[in-house]
Coordinates of C-alpha atoms in Angstrom, one line a residue:
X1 CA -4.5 -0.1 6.8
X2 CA -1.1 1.3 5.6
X3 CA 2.2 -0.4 5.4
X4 CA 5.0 0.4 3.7
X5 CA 8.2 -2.0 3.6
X6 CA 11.9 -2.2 4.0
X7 CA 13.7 0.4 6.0
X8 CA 10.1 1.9 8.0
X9 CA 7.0 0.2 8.9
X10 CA 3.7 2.2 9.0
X11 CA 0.7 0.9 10.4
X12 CA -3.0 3.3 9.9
X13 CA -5.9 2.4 10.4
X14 CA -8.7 4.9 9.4
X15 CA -12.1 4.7 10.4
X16 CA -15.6 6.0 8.6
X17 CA -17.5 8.3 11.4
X18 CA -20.7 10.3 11.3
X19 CA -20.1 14.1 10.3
X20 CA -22.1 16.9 9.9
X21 CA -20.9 18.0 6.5
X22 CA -22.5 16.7 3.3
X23 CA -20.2 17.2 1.1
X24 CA -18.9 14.6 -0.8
X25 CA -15.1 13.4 -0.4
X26 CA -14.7 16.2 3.0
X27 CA -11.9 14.3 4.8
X28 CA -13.9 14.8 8.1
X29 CA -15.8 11.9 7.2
X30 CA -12.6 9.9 8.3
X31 CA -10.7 10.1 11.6
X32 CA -6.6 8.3 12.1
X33 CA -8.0 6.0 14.8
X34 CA -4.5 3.7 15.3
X35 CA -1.3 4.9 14.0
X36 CA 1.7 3.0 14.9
X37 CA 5.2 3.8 13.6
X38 CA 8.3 2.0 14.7
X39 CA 10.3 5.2 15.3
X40 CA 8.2 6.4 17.9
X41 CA 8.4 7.5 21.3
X42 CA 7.7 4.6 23.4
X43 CA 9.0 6.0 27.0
X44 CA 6.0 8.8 26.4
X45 CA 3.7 5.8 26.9
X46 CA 1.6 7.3 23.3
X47 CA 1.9 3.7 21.8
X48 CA 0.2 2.2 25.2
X49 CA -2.3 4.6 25.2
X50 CA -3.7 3.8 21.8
X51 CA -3.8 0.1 22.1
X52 CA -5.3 0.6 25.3
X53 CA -7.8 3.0 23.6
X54 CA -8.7 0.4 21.3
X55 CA -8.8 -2.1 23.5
X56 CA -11.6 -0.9 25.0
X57 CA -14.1 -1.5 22.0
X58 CA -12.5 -4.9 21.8
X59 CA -13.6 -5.6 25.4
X60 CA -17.4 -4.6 24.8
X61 CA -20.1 -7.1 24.4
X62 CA -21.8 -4.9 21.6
X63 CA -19.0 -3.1 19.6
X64 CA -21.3 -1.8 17.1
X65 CA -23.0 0.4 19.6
X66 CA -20.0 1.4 22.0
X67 CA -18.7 2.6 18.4
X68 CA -21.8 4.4 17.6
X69 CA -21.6 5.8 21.7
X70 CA -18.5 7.2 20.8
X71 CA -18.4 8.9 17.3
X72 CA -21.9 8.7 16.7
X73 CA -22.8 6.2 14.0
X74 CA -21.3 5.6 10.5
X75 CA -21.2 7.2 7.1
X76 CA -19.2 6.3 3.8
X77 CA -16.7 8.5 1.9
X78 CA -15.1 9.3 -0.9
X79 CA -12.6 6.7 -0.6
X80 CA -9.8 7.8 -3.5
X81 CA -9.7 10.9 -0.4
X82 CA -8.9 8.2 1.6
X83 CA -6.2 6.9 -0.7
X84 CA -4.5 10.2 -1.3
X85 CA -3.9 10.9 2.2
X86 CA -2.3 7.2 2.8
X87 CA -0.2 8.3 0.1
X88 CA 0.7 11.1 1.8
X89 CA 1.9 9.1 5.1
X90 CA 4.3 7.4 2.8
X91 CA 5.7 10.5 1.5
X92 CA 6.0 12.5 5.2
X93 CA 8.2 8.8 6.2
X94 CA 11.0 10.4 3.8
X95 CA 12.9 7.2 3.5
X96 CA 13.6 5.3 1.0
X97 CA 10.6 2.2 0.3
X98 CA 10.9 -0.7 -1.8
X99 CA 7.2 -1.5 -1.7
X100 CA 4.3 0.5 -0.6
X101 CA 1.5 -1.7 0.4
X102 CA -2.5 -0.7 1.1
X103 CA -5.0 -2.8 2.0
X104 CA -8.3 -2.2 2.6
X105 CA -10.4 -3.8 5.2
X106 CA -14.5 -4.0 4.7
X107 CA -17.8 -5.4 5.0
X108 CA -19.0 -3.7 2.3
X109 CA -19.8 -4.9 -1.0
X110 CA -20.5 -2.0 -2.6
X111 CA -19.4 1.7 -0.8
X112 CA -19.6 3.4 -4.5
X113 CA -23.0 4.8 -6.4
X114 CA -25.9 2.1 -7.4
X115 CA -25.2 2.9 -10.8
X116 CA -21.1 3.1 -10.4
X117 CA -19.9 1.3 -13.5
X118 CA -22.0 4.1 -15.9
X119 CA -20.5 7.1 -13.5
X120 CA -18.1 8.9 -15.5
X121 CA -16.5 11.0 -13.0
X122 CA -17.8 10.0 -9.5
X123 CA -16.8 8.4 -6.8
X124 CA -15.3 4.9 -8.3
X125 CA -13.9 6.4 -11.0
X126 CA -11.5 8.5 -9.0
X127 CA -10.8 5.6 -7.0
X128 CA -9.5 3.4 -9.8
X129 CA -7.6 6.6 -10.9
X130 CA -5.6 6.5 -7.6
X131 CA -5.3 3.1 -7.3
X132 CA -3.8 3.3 -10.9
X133 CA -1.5 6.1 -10.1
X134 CA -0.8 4.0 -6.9
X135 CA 0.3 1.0 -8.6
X136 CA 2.4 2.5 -11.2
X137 CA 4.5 5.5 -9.8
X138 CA 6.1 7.0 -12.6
X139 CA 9.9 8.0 -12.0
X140 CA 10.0 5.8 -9.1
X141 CA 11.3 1.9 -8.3
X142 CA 8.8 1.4 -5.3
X143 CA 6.3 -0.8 -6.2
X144 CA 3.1 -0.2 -4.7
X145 CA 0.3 -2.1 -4.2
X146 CA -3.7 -1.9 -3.4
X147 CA -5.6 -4.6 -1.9
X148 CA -8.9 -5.5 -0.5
X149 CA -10.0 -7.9 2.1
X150 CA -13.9 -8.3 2.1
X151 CA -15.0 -9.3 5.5
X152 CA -18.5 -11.8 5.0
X153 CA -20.3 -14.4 7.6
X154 CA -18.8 -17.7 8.5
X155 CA -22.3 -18.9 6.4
X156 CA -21.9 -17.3 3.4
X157 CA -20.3 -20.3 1.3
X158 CA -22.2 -20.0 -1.9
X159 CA -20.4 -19.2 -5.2
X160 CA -22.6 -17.3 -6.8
X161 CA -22.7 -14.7 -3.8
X162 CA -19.7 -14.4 -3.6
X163 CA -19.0 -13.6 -7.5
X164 CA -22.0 -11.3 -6.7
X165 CA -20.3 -9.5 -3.5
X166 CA -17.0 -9.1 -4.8
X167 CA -17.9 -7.8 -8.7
X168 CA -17.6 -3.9 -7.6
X169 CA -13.8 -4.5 -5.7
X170 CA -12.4 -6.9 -8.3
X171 CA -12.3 -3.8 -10.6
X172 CA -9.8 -2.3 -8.1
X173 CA -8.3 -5.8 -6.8
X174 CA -8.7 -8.8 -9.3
X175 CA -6.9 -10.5 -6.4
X176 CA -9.6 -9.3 -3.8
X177 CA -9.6 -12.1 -0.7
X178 CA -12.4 -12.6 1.3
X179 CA -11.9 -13.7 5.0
X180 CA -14.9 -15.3 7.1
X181 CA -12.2 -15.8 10.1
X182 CA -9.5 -14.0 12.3
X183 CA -7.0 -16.4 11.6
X184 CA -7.8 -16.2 7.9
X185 CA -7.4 -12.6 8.1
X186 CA -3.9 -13.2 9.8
X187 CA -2.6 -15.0 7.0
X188 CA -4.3 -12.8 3.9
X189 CA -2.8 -9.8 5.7
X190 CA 0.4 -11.8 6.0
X191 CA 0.7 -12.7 2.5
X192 CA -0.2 -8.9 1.2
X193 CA 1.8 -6.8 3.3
X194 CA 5.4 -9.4 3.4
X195 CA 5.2 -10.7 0.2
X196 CA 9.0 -10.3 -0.1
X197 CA 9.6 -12.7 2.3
X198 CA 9.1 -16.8 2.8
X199 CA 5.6 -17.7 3.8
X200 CA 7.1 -20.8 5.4
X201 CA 10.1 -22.8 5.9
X202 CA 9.9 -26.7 5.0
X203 CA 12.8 -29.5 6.6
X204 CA 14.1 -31.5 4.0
X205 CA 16.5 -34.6 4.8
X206 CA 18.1 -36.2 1.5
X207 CA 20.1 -38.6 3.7
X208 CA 21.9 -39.3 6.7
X209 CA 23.4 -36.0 7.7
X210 CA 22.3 -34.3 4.8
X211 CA 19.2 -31.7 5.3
X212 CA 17.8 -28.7 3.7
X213 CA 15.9 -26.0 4.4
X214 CA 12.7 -25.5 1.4
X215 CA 11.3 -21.7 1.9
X216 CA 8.3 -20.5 0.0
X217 CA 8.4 -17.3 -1.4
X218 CA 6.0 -15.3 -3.5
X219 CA 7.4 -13.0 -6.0
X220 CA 6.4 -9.0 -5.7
X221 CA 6.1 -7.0 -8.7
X222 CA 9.6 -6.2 -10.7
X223 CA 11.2 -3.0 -10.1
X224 CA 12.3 -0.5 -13.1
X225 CA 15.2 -1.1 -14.3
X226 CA 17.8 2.2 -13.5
X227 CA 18.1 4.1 -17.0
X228 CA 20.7 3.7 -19.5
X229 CA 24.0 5.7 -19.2
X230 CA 27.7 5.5 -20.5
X231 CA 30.4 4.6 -18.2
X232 CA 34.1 4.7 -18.3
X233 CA 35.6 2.1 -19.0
X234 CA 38.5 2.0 -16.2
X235 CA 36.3 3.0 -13.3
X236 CA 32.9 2.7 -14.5
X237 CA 31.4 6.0 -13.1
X238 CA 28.8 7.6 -15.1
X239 CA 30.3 10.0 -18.4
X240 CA 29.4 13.7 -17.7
X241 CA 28.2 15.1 -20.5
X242 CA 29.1 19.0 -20.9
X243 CA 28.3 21.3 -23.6
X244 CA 31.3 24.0 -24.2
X245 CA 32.5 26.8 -26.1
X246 CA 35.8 27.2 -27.3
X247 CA 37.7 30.3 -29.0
X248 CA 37.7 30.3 -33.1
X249 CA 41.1 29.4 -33.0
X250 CA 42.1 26.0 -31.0
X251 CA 44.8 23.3 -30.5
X252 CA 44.0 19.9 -30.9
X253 CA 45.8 17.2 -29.2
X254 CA 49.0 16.8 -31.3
X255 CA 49.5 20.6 -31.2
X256 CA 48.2 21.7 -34.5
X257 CA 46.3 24.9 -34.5
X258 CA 42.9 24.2 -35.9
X259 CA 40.7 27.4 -37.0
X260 CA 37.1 26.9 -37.3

């Protein structure tokens, strides 16, 4: 899932199908299932047709097979392919984004190589590449974020699993949640992509007639500060700086003739 905050919202949702190719990273091991922008058309009835779409899978008793029915089983990827091309739906928005937020949905514990902290250039070493490049976009004040939710079983309570399941993704996410519920999912995804804003508002009455208003916030990453320049002093707009040539023989202010 995709979302990218402030002026345009971006919602994608890509999904790991079956493919005939073998080759590792080939993006046709990943299909845009759900897109959902806020500029769209909604009088062509697309935006109906998707939800209803996914709706269906939803509805089945067995989603695991009517998913395997229609795209024929699953198969992991090279996810920092993955990562790249979420990348490029924030760049094809062209508007301006304060924060960039991914966050990656999954069951799996492990979707790298058996021996993936020894790999020196496979598939989880590109990935913490991108997620590096992600986070810290040089030249730029978004801030941009990668997170993971791990998906696990409503029994799966003890510790040491958990330390065990989540080892590989807290080298990408050291902040890596885990959600054994929907509405535990609501409120991770929640906190991740609207970080900016107040998770909740809380009444408080001091006295008699007197009441505030106590909002929790969580603080998002800093933006770069803009680069130093000179300014005028009168009307503060940025001093040009302009190299010139001027004849041997010039005039300086009081009228003097100056030869150089």
């Amino acid at each position: 899932m995709v979302i990218s905050m402030k002026f345009h919202v971006t919602a994608n949702c890509a999904i790991q199908v079956k493919s005939d190719t073998h080759m590792p990273g080939a993006v046709r091991n990943c299909v845009e299932w759900f897109d959902l922008k806020v500029r769209s058309d909604h009088d062509s009835g697309e935006d109906q047709r998707r939800v209803c779409a996914l709706k269906e899978f939803i509805d089945e008793d067995d989603i695991k097979a009517a998913f395997d029915e229609r795209f024929g089983g699953h198969r992991k990827c090279d996810l920092s392919t993955l990562l790249w091309y979420s990348r490029k739906i924030f760049m094809e928005q062209g508007v301006s984004q304060r924060q960039q937020t991914i966050v990656y949905l999954t069951n799996d514990t492990n979707p790298f190589e058996e021996n993936w902290a020894t790999q020196i250039e496979g598939y989880f070493t590109r990935m913490k590449k991108g997620v590096s490049s992600f986070r810290h976009q040089k030249g730029k004040r978004t801030s941009g974020e990668f997170s993971v939710v791990l998906l696990r079983k409503e029994e799966d309570d003890d510790d040491e699993a958990y330390e065990k399941d989540t080892r590989v993704w807290r080298q990408l996410d050291p902040n890596i949640g885990a959600s054994k519920s929907i509405e535990d999912l609501e409120t991770q995804m929640f906190q991740k992509t609207f970080s900016l804003r107040a998770f909740s508002n809380i009444a408080f009455e001091l006295g008699p007639g007197v009441k505030f208003s106590v909002s929790v916030y969580a603080l998002a990453a800093e933006a770069r500060p803009p680069p130093k320049e000179y300014l005028e002093y009168e009307t503060e707009n940025p001093v040009e700086k302009r190299q010139v040539w001027v004849p041997h023989d010039v005039r300086c202010v009081s009228g003097d003739l100056i030869s150089r």
